[in-house]
Amino acid sequence: MTEVKPPVLAIVNSAKPADPAKAPRKGGSGSGGAGKGSANVLRFGDYGVESGRFVQFKMMRSEGSGDRSEGSFPLCDFTCRITEEIVADNGLTEANFLRIEGKRFDGTPLPSIDVPAKAFYANQGSWANDYWGTLPFIYPGAAKKDNLRACIQLYSGLDGNIPRKSIYQYIGWKKLESGWQYLHGAGSIAADGLADNVQVDIGPGNMSRYSLPTPFNSEQISSETAVALGLLHVCPASPQIGAALLASVARAPLGEAQGIDFAIWLHGLTGSRKSAVAAIAQGFFGGFTARNFPANWTDSANDAEAKSHQAKDAVFVIDDFKPSVNRTEADKQHAMAERLIRNTGNQAGRGRRTADMRAQAAPFNRSMTIVTAEDLPRGQSLLGRLLVLEVTRDCVDNAALTKLQTAARDGKFSGLMSAYLRWLAPKMDQQKADFPIVVEQIRNGAIREGFCSSHPRAPEIFASLVAGLEVFFEFLEDFGAISADQGRILLGECEASLKQAFAEQHSYQTDQDETERFLQLIRAALSSGNAHISNRLDQGPPKMRPFVWGWRDIGTDIVGDKQYKALGDCIGWHAEGANNEATEIWLDPNTAFKTVHDFSKHQGDPLLISASTLWRRMTDKGLLLKTEKDRESGKPRPTVKRLIAGRQFRVLVLSAELIESG
């Protein structure tokens, strides 16, 4: 029977310490001294291991003679090997790492480290001391460092090719050789259940809580479905909140089928338990509670952006938007909100360039984001990318919330989610083809019905949530957790609740409508004495209700006539209509915009729009009574010429009633 010889590395690693050498080994160039393995010399090419350290063999001239003979000289005082090559995939780029472990010549272990491949192959060759500190010693000289790198690579491959594996730095769907798998912190979920042959590392902190258990079986799905559907009743007086949260849970894993370009914004006063409610939805994807969300608004914008990219196809809660500490911090949070919401709506990150001007892949939000907040973001366009829901202090049913929190803490919701993902895995290719079509059909129906008219994006958001619920209820029907009739009833109830939610978006859009806000600020500036409007003929106070137009009564003159004082800058003129025509206000566009802009800035909520865009929007909405046709473009020009106190001015013509009473 042929004797099986052990691998070369096994021989080297099992070598016993040798007695201290009394003199340097011939040709050793001073490499003698106490060392492990000196009795065993391993050679591979021009390199080898002597006395527990890497050496290089080289032809050298013998001392006192012209003859040349081969000798060895040390490269370092340790041996190490690359145990595996790791490819770290963050969803945008792949980075290579080398996992290296070793020991010093005296037996001191050198712990396992992950060295970026770029650092290992760099000319400086300082990686060993960067990661192991002063434990290893490398002999000086650029040539020695280059040879050490080559020596380690050859030594590591003596028993065969260096193993290579991938580590994923995000969660969500990934199509591997065996098919679609949903990555999470404990491995992956595929069509045949929980798998641990895939390694996922999404970093420290609360992001590591994205970990799912073994999928529930049919019996468990049936028993826990009723508890999960209790989310629909967590806010009895506002059923749209529960419907939106359940829809977000159902929609999140379908991000691979169609990107999620919107977010849910839960706002309310402190103590309204909005965070506790949001934590139920987050709890479907791991061990989360209201005290350990994956992100909050004290994170940097870069960090939140990167984490939202990692949380692919999952619910991702950003907690506690509260821009009220001071003006600087408030502006920072609003700027961060704008960046993240636009990142979500555009499904694109901020473009970056390397030092040599090459484009870099930028992270963008790939999650189903839920924000808890005490305020709204600034700007009408940002609200158009959100479903805004208000949670009042008397909104949440405490008994229902407690039951949901207990189920989430016991892993019932994450187990149900695992089963949902297992059911989806073999269907993902079909979902990628069918789901966008279903969303489009529902969207077209919403447009026809007209209940999603607050913003052009609203019908798409409504359709996306409803389509997600359809898929989730189909999953429950397939396992017998609900009947087909129950599924239709539940879907109908959720649709009705979501329609109510989208009908309420009008009020949020109106509050952030820049044209309406401009008029509100004009009224506020006039009533507070920060501006005034004069009579177009004599520049005095308007004859009717001068107080409304920024004038104050200062008594009477010597003949008994009332006297008025103008406050602030003159931003326009009052023009009484002749022959029963309506009274008009002629605004000076430059002065009016500057006054409003400064006034809003002092309030801490600046007007975020340019003057030219504001005038165009007022024209489009029919707020200007008179316009002129531009000779070049043929489009309406918002300003018209008017004679004021003998001089021609270009003004904006509005109804006096519009400004006076709104």
XYZ file of C-alpha atoms in Angstrom:
662
model
C 0.000 0.000 0.000
C 1.420 3.376 -1.000
C 2.296 5.599 1.924
C 0.462 8.952 1.932
C 2.934 11.785 2.474
C 1.779 14.789 4.508
C 1.636 18.249 2.833
C 4.835 20.273 2.891
C 3.308 22.985 5.126
C 2.339 20.357 7.690
C 5.987 19.332 7.951
C 7.139 22.935 8.378
C 4.550 23.841 10.982
C 5.250 20.698 13.027
C 9.017 21.211 13.114
C 10.502 21.026 16.626
C 12.825 23.682 18.056
C 16.465 23.122 17.336
C 19.378 23.638 19.713
C 20.897 27.110 19.557
C 23.479 27.323 16.811
C 26.980 28.174 17.961
C 28.056 29.785 14.724
C 26.369 31.328 11.724
C 25.339 28.872 9.060
C 27.640 28.939 6.065
C 26.363 31.353 3.503
C 23.780 32.578 5.965
C 25.021 36.185 5.940
C 24.582 36.477 9.684
C 21.300 34.614 9.804
C 22.410 32.277 12.569
C 21.044 32.303 16.089
C 18.359 30.530 18.000
C 15.357 29.642 15.876
C 12.607 27.161 15.308
C 12.933 24.704 12.482
C 16.634 25.267 11.811
C 17.101 21.528 11.365
C 14.472 21.539 8.589
C 15.167 23.615 5.491
C 12.309 23.997 3.064
C 13.097 25.375 -0.365
C 10.764 26.628 -3.111
C 12.407 28.292 -6.062
C 14.884 30.952 -4.938
C 13.286 31.124 -1.503
C 12.936 28.940 1.530
C 12.355 28.607 5.264
C 15.305 28.340 7.637
C 15.216 28.581 11.404
C 11.558 29.617 11.325
C 12.080 32.569 8.982
C 11.909 33.296 5.264
C 15.221 33.366 3.416
C 16.398 33.944 -0.122
C 18.976 31.723 -1.804
C 21.566 33.468 -3.905
C 24.932 32.805 -5.516
C 27.604 34.696 -3.528
C 31.384 35.025 -3.664
C 33.189 33.062 -0.926
C 35.317 35.118 1.481
C 39.014 35.171 0.485
C 38.324 33.336 -2.764
C 37.109 34.048 -6.235
C 34.812 31.044 -6.155
C 31.053 31.513 -6.025
C 28.694 29.310 -4.048
C 25.037 29.412 -3.124
C 24.128 30.804 0.263
C 21.046 32.138 1.993
C 20.227 35.419 3.709
C 17.116 36.259 5.734
C 14.298 38.433 4.469
C 12.547 38.685 7.855
C 12.271 36.969 11.218
C 8.959 35.176 10.653
C 6.967 32.935 8.367
C 3.391 33.506 7.287
C 0.978 32.378 4.646
C -2.103 33.596 2.825
C -4.899 31.355 4.039
C -7.545 32.746 1.685
C -8.258 35.553 -0.744
C -11.439 37.473 0.078
C -13.493 39.453 -2.422
C -15.580 42.065 -0.555
C -18.640 43.020 -2.624
C -20.426 46.180 -1.429
C -22.953 46.267 -4.246
C -20.987 48.860 -6.223
C -17.401 47.676 -6.379
C -15.352 44.672 -5.350
C -12.278 44.977 -3.115
C -9.754 42.163 -2.640
C -8.326 41.265 0.780
C -5.737 38.652 1.732
C -6.237 36.808 5.007
C -2.759 36.185 6.432
C -1.573 34.372 9.542
C 1.882 33.276 10.730
C 4.408 33.017 13.548
C 7.725 34.519 14.462
C 10.969 32.538 14.478
C 10.695 32.088 18.262
C 7.187 30.664 18.036
C 5.277 33.861 18.872
C 2.012 33.672 16.908
C 1.081 36.388 14.443
C -2.732 36.617 14.516
C -4.930 36.373 11.438
C -5.293 39.709 9.635
C -7.129 40.912 6.528
C -4.770 42.950 4.374
C -6.038 44.857 1.327
C -4.470 43.350 -1.769
C -3.329 46.827 -2.809
C -1.384 47.199 0.442
C 0.187 43.741 0.135
C 1.419 44.348 -3.399
C 2.433 47.977 -2.810
C 6.083 48.957 -3.270
C 6.377 50.231 0.303
C 5.677 46.744 1.718
C 4.833 48.074 5.193
C 1.677 46.000 5.690
C 3.269 43.579 8.203
C 4.163 46.321 10.689
C 0.937 48.220 9.931
C -1.119 45.229 11.110
C 1.210 43.350 13.501
C 3.060 46.321 14.977
C 6.558 45.599 16.269
C 6.133 41.806 16.425
C 7.641 41.103 12.987
C 10.974 42.400 11.707
C 11.714 42.866 8.005
C 15.287 43.466 6.919
C 15.801 46.841 5.243
C 15.973 47.331 1.516
C 13.378 47.689 -1.221
C 14.635 44.526 -2.925
C 14.141 42.483 0.260
C 10.521 43.692 0.562
C 9.819 42.755 -3.057
C 11.381 39.346 -2.548
C 9.463 38.822 0.702
C 6.189 39.467 -1.107
C 7.076 36.930 -3.802
C 8.278 34.449 -1.164
C 5.000 34.634 0.810
C 2.915 34.124 -2.315
C 4.936 31.071 -3.388
C 4.939 29.622 0.124
C 1.149 30.067 0.406
C 0.582 28.109 -2.795
C 2.727 25.089 -1.979
C -0.321 22.977 -1.071
C -2.383 24.192 -4.032
C -4.155 27.347 -5.126
C -5.015 29.843 -2.409
C -8.754 29.501 -1.552
C -10.907 32.364 -2.787
C -14.283 33.412 -1.378
C -16.707 36.319 -1.522
C -18.023 38.356 1.399
C -21.076 40.476 0.761
C -21.322 43.802 2.557
C -25.038 44.312 2.006
C -28.306 42.443 2.393
C -31.042 41.729 -0.135
C -31.396 39.684 -3.275
C -28.345 38.378 -5.136
C -28.407 35.939 -8.023
C -25.747 33.291 -7.439
C -24.951 30.130 -9.391
C -27.615 28.199 -7.461
C -30.263 30.882 -8.089
C -31.697 33.868 -6.255
C -30.723 34.168 -2.602
C -31.677 36.832 -0.064
C -28.536 37.843 1.828
C -28.728 38.722 5.521
C -26.418 38.811 8.514
C -26.603 35.058 9.231
C -26.150 33.876 5.638
C -28.854 33.719 3.021
C -32.349 32.448 2.308
C -32.904 30.500 -0.886
C -35.683 28.358 -2.325
C -34.615 25.448 -0.114
C -34.453 27.500 3.087
C -31.766 29.018 5.283
C -28.219 28.653 3.958
C -24.957 29.375 5.796
C -22.556 28.887 2.884
C -22.683 32.599 2.023
C -20.807 35.073 4.194
C -22.333 38.509 4.831
C -20.657 41.283 6.796
C -22.620 44.523 6.973
C -20.473 46.084 9.669
C -20.778 46.816 13.379
C -23.506 48.567 15.313
C -27.210 48.111 14.759
C -26.766 47.186 11.094
C -25.587 43.771 12.330
C -29.148 43.153 13.571
C -30.297 42.474 10.005
C -30.338 38.733 10.632
C -33.174 36.313 9.874
C -34.058 32.921 11.401
C -35.070 29.665 9.766
C -38.207 30.188 7.652
C -41.487 29.222 9.287
C -43.269 26.132 8.073
C -46.896 26.112 6.913
C -48.283 25.559 10.394
C -46.246 28.407 11.884
C -47.183 30.741 9.034
C -50.870 30.084 9.644
C -50.594 30.604 13.404
C -48.598 33.852 13.233
C -50.374 35.534 10.313
C -53.210 36.843 12.480
C -50.694 38.515 14.800
C -48.859 40.122 11.888
C -52.104 41.397 10.366
C -52.751 43.080 13.709
C -50.465 45.817 12.404
C -53.458 47.017 10.379
C -55.250 47.892 13.650
C -52.413 49.485 15.635
C -53.974 52.918 14.979
C -57.750 52.314 14.894
C -58.645 55.961 14.260
C -56.041 56.234 11.476
C -56.072 52.861 9.666
C -53.952 54.329 6.862
C -50.911 54.160 9.181
C -51.135 50.402 9.727
C -51.935 49.801 6.061
C -48.919 51.815 4.934
C -46.579 50.025 7.360
C -47.779 46.552 6.356
C -47.485 47.574 2.704
C -43.919 48.753 3.302
C -43.031 45.366 4.834
C -44.548 43.557 1.842
C -42.987 45.929 -0.706
C -39.443 45.993 0.693
C -38.288 42.547 -0.600
C -39.595 43.448 -4.073
C -37.045 46.217 -4.508
C -35.102 43.880 -6.794
C -38.160 43.563 -9.037
C -38.620 47.343 -9.199
C -36.616 50.009 -7.385
C -38.258 51.832 -4.460
C -38.074 55.547 -5.241
C -40.105 56.897 -2.337
C -40.135 56.862 1.475
C -42.714 56.907 4.275
C -42.554 59.893 6.629
C -44.154 59.286 10.056
C -44.416 62.563 11.933
C -45.972 63.615 15.192
C -45.342 65.248 18.542
C -42.923 63.707 20.978
C -44.657 60.975 22.956
C -46.940 59.941 20.096
C -45.159 56.520 19.916
C -44.340 56.903 16.236
C -40.942 55.254 16.795
C -42.557 52.285 18.555
C -44.934 51.806 15.629
C -42.120 52.083 13.063
C -40.116 49.506 15.030
C -42.792 46.875 14.324
C -42.169 47.171 10.587
C -38.407 47.147 11.180
C -38.761 44.033 13.358
C -39.733 41.913 10.337
C -36.077 42.100 9.230
C -34.196 41.273 12.428
C -33.779 41.959 16.123
C -34.749 45.615 16.127
C -36.676 47.659 18.677
C -37.464 51.351 19.107
C -34.113 51.695 20.904
C -31.824 50.255 18.232
C -32.820 51.404 14.772
C -30.243 51.003 11.997
C -29.914 54.790 11.561
C -30.881 58.117 13.098
C -30.613 61.773 12.162
C -27.465 62.353 14.190
C -25.583 60.135 11.728
C -23.578 61.865 9.042
C -25.235 62.127 5.645
C -22.535 59.901 4.126
C -23.077 57.222 6.770
C -26.864 57.234 6.398
C -26.528 57.129 2.618
C -24.126 54.177 2.771
C -26.324 52.242 5.229
C -29.438 52.806 3.119
C -27.487 51.283 0.219
C -26.535 48.275 2.366
C -30.134 47.714 3.511
C -31.188 46.568 0.050
C -34.698 45.104 -0.243
C -35.415 45.675 3.460
C -37.170 48.171 5.703
C -34.712 50.847 6.860
C -35.864 53.214 9.621
C -34.114 56.548 10.194
C -35.286 57.737 13.587
C -35.941 61.108 15.197
C -35.886 63.916 12.654
C -36.073 66.846 15.074
C -34.413 69.989 13.665
C -35.130 72.249 16.624
C -31.951 72.374 18.712
C -30.595 75.514 17.056
C -30.549 77.152 13.648
C -27.267 75.567 12.548
C -28.269 72.041 13.520
C -31.718 72.510 12.000
C -30.201 73.561 8.679
C -27.892 70.523 8.766
C -30.769 68.109 9.303
C -32.875 69.718 6.588
C -29.912 69.557 4.190
C -29.374 65.890 5.071
C -33.084 65.182 4.558
C -33.022 66.815 1.150
C -29.958 64.815 0.133
C -31.390 61.465 1.256
C -34.869 62.050 -0.171
C -33.521 63.152 -3.551
C -31.113 60.208 -3.478
C -34.130 57.950 -2.934
C -36.378 59.590 -5.507
C -33.691 59.696 -8.185
C -32.297 56.226 -7.351
C -28.827 57.701 -7.768
C -26.090 58.842 -5.395
C -23.863 61.886 -5.507
C -21.360 61.557 -8.331
C -17.717 61.458 -7.311
C -14.380 61.516 -9.113
C -10.993 60.090 -8.242
C -7.827 62.211 -8.242
C -7.326 61.373 -11.928
C -10.958 62.348 -12.693
C -12.297 58.844 -13.160
C -15.948 58.363 -12.207
C -16.638 56.490 -8.973
C -19.710 54.403 -8.283
C -21.884 56.236 -5.740
C -24.134 54.555 -3.136
C -27.852 55.237 -3.319
C -30.865 54.219 -1.270
C -31.976 50.678 -2.149
C -34.203 50.190 0.902
C -37.812 50.775 1.869
C -37.131 53.812 4.053
C -39.349 54.885 6.946
C -38.570 58.163 8.714
C -39.857 59.108 12.163
C -39.985 62.872 12.675
C -41.378 65.797 14.612
C -41.258 68.104 11.583
C -41.592 67.972 7.802
C -38.800 68.453 5.283
C -38.662 71.708 3.392
C -39.829 71.986 -0.169
C -42.800 70.820 -2.190
C -40.668 68.637 -4.460
C -39.334 66.650 -1.481
C -42.851 65.978 -0.191
C -43.732 64.642 -3.622
C -41.300 61.760 -2.990
C -42.921 60.870 0.338
C -46.066 59.387 1.801
C -46.590 61.608 4.851
C -48.534 60.159 7.786
C -49.302 61.928 11.056
C -49.277 59.981 14.322
C -51.158 61.817 17.075
C -50.812 61.160 20.789
C -54.200 59.442 21.014
C -53.727 57.513 17.791
C -51.983 54.300 18.908
C -53.852 51.423 20.576
C -51.547 50.456 23.466
C -52.906 46.912 23.801
C -52.441 46.211 20.093
C -48.963 47.775 20.157
C -47.868 45.668 23.128
C -49.020 42.472 21.417
C -47.106 43.411 18.262
C -43.965 44.300 20.233
C -44.028 40.934 22.020
C -44.382 39.067 18.719
C -41.538 41.053 17.161
C -39.279 40.432 20.152
C -40.029 36.686 19.992
C -38.932 36.548 16.350
C -42.389 35.745 14.990
C -42.317 38.492 12.394
C -38.761 37.790 11.229
C -39.633 34.086 10.905
C -42.656 35.015 8.796
C -40.468 37.270 6.660
C -37.999 34.401 6.156
C -40.854 32.244 4.876
C -41.998 35.057 2.552
C -38.453 35.355 1.153
C -38.166 31.588 0.698
C -41.444 31.657 -1.243
C -40.217 34.581 -3.372
C -36.782 33.112 -4.205
C -37.834 30.807 -7.085
C -40.226 33.485 -8.364
C -37.843 36.451 -8.543
C -37.170 36.265 -12.285
C -40.911 36.221 -12.925
C -41.484 39.025 -10.421
C -38.908 41.171 -12.207
C -40.959 40.785 -15.373
C -44.488 40.994 -13.923
C -44.299 43.347 -10.947
C -43.568 46.584 -12.906
C -46.546 45.798 -15.173
C -48.864 45.378 -12.180
C -47.634 48.660 -10.696
C -48.288 50.433 -13.989
C -51.839 49.064 -14.206
C -52.700 50.133 -10.659
C -51.097 53.532 -11.241
C -53.196 54.154 -14.351
C -56.316 53.260 -12.393
C -55.367 55.705 -9.625
C -54.862 58.472 -12.182
C -58.292 57.816 -13.680
C -59.961 57.914 -10.263
C -58.155 61.156 -9.387
C -57.625 60.582 -5.654
C -53.823 60.795 -6.032
C -53.696 64.278 -7.518
C -51.504 65.921 -4.857
C -48.334 65.332 -6.903
C -47.478 63.553 -10.197
C -45.513 60.933 -8.237
C -48.411 60.091 -5.898
C -50.201 57.541 -8.165
C -46.941 55.613 -8.639
C -46.318 55.470 -4.869
C -49.875 54.286 -4.211
C -49.593 51.616 -6.910
C -46.233 50.409 -5.624
C -47.591 49.840 -2.106
C -50.790 48.144 -3.262
C -48.890 45.868 -5.649
C -46.602 44.821 -2.773
C -49.624 43.906 -0.664
C -51.062 41.815 -3.507
C -47.890 39.711 -3.613
C -47.800 39.319 0.182
C -51.435 38.228 0.406
C -50.827 35.751 -2.435
C -48.009 34.255 -0.321
C -50.357 33.889 2.670
C -53.035 32.299 0.478
C -50.567 29.750 -0.941
C -49.814 28.516 2.584
C -53.450 28.516 3.652
C -52.946 31.271 6.227
C -55.837 33.201 4.669
C -58.468 32.254 2.109
C -58.801 33.852 -1.317
C -61.899 35.719 -0.122
C -60.069 36.969 2.962
C -57.228 38.124 0.749
C -59.579 40.153 -1.449
C -61.258 41.714 1.589
C -57.941 42.589 3.208
C -56.611 44.089 -0.014
C -59.785 46.141 -0.442
C -59.546 47.474 3.129
C -55.878 48.376 2.683
C -56.593 50.113 -0.625
C -59.338 52.192 0.985
C -57.027 53.182 3.842
C -54.212 54.111 1.476
C -56.601 56.178 -0.661
C -57.438 58.150 2.473
C -53.731 58.642 3.153
C -53.091 59.981 -0.333
C -56.143 62.233 -0.201
C -54.573 63.879 2.859
C -51.361 64.665 0.981
C -53.002 67.775 -0.530
C -52.735 69.679 2.740
C -49.005 68.903 3.055
C -48.382 69.922 -0.546
C -50.304 73.172 -0.086
C -48.303 74.053 3.026
C -45.079 73.648 1.054
C -46.347 75.177 -2.207
C -43.829 77.942 -2.931
C -46.409 80.206 -4.605
C -48.868 79.917 -1.736
C -46.073 80.413 0.771
C -44.903 83.540 -1.068
C -48.370 85.050 -0.723
C -48.553 84.052 2.943
C -45.200 85.705 3.586
C -46.313 88.865 1.765
C -49.324 89.064 4.084
C -47.160 88.409 7.145
C -44.597 91.055 6.138
C -47.347 93.656 5.666
C -49.184 92.881 8.904
C -45.968 92.816 10.969
C -44.747 96.159 9.656
C -41.839 94.795 7.624
C -43.179 96.180 4.321
C -45.918 98.396 2.923
C -47.889 99.060 -0.266
C -48.525 102.642 -1.419
C -51.234 104.304 -3.445
C -50.104 104.282 -7.072
C -51.073 107.934 -7.621
C -49.667 109.884 -4.650
C -47.438 107.253 -2.926
C -49.515 107.735 0.234
C -51.596 105.198 2.097
C -54.304 103.337 0.173
C -57.714 104.810 0.798
C -59.250 101.535 1.938
C -57.914 99.749 5.056
C -54.388 101.216 5.078
C -53.484 99.063 8.115
C -53.759 95.948 5.932
C -51.174 97.399 3.546
C -48.472 98.148 6.113
C -49.469 101.638 7.327
C -50.010 102.718 10.952
C -52.233 105.478 12.382
C -50.096 108.177 14.060
C -52.883 110.595 14.950
C -54.250 113.662 13.162
C -52.791 116.853 11.735
C -53.758 120.395 12.748
C -56.869 120.345 10.585
C -58.022 117.001 11.983
C -57.100 114.747 9.072
C -55.759 111.289 9.963
C -52.069 110.727 9.458
C -50.414 107.398 8.602
C -46.833 106.186 8.669
C -45.446 103.622 6.238
C -43.478 100.723 7.780
C -40.672 98.863 6.037
C -39.856 99.031 2.328
C -42.406 99.766 -0.357
C -42.938 96.490 -2.207
C -45.768 97.574 -4.532
C -48.719 99.817 -5.256
C -52.467 99.802 -4.684
C -54.493 100.476 -7.842
C -58.228 100.995 -7.374
C -60.291 99.691 -10.256
C -62.355 102.082 -12.370
C -65.868 101.332 -13.605
C -66.465 98.537 -11.100
C -63.235 96.766 -12.030
C -61.432 94.787 -9.351
C -58.760 96.514 -7.295
C -55.228 95.394 -8.193
C -51.896 95.195 -6.426
C -48.836 95.935 -8.539
C -45.829 94.286 -6.921
C -42.287 95.450 -7.589
C -40.793 91.971 -8.333
C -37.280 92.704 -7.071
C -38.197 94.481 -3.832
C -41.041 92.082 -3.047
C -38.879 88.993 -3.504
C -35.999 90.421 -1.439
C -38.357 91.414 1.388
C -40.033 87.995 1.457
C -36.727 86.145 1.201
C -35.200 88.091 4.115
C -38.391 87.793 6.173
C -38.563 84.007 5.739
C -34.852 83.656 6.496
C -35.283 85.469 9.817
C -38.115 83.061 10.613
C -35.689 80.161 10.230
C -37.491 78.695 7.221
C -36.096 80.345 4.061
C -37.961 80.413 0.769
C -36.154 77.775 -1.301
C -36.894 78.956 -4.822
C -35.468 81.488 -7.267
C -37.436 84.582 -8.270
C -37.703 83.625 -11.956
C -39.007 80.139 -11.123
C -41.493 81.590 -8.638
C -42.914 84.018 -11.227
C -43.235 81.216 -13.790
C -45.152 79.054 -11.326
C -47.458 81.931 -10.411
C -48.108 82.443 -14.109
C -48.819 78.737 -14.661
C -51.294 78.712 -11.747
C -53.137 81.771 -13.076
C -52.335 83.955 -10.057
C -51.231 86.891 -12.214
C -54.076 88.961 -13.667
C -52.018 90.414 -16.512
C -49.111 89.025 -18.521
C -47.373 89.910 -21.774
C -46.354 87.612 -24.597
C -42.599 87.410 -24.964
C -41.610 88.389 -28.511
C -38.782 85.848 -28.777
C -40.144 82.764 -27.026
C -43.855 83.424 -27.405
C -44.372 82.409 -23.755
C -46.202 84.588 -21.193
C -44.006 87.181 -19.539
C -44.999 87.668 -15.874
C -44.269 91.399 -15.619
C -46.151 94.159 -17.442
C -45.569 97.919 -17.759
C -47.575 100.253 -15.565
C -47.466 104.045 -14.999
C -46.774 104.888 -11.365
C -46.384 108.490 -10.209
C -45.416 109.528 -13.714
C -42.834 106.728 -14.261
C -42.992 103.390 -16.081
C -42.346 100.273 -14.011
C -42.518 96.553 -14.780
C -44.727 94.977 -12.134
C -46.550 91.788 -11.199
C -50.304 92.350 -11.307
C -52.319 90.453 -8.670
C -55.796 90.747 -7.261
C -55.897 92.872 -4.104
C -58.338 90.378 -2.614
C -55.796 87.549 -3.126
C -53.266 89.316 -0.919
C -55.694 90.883 1.519
C -57.740 87.817 2.405
C -55.963 84.883 0.746
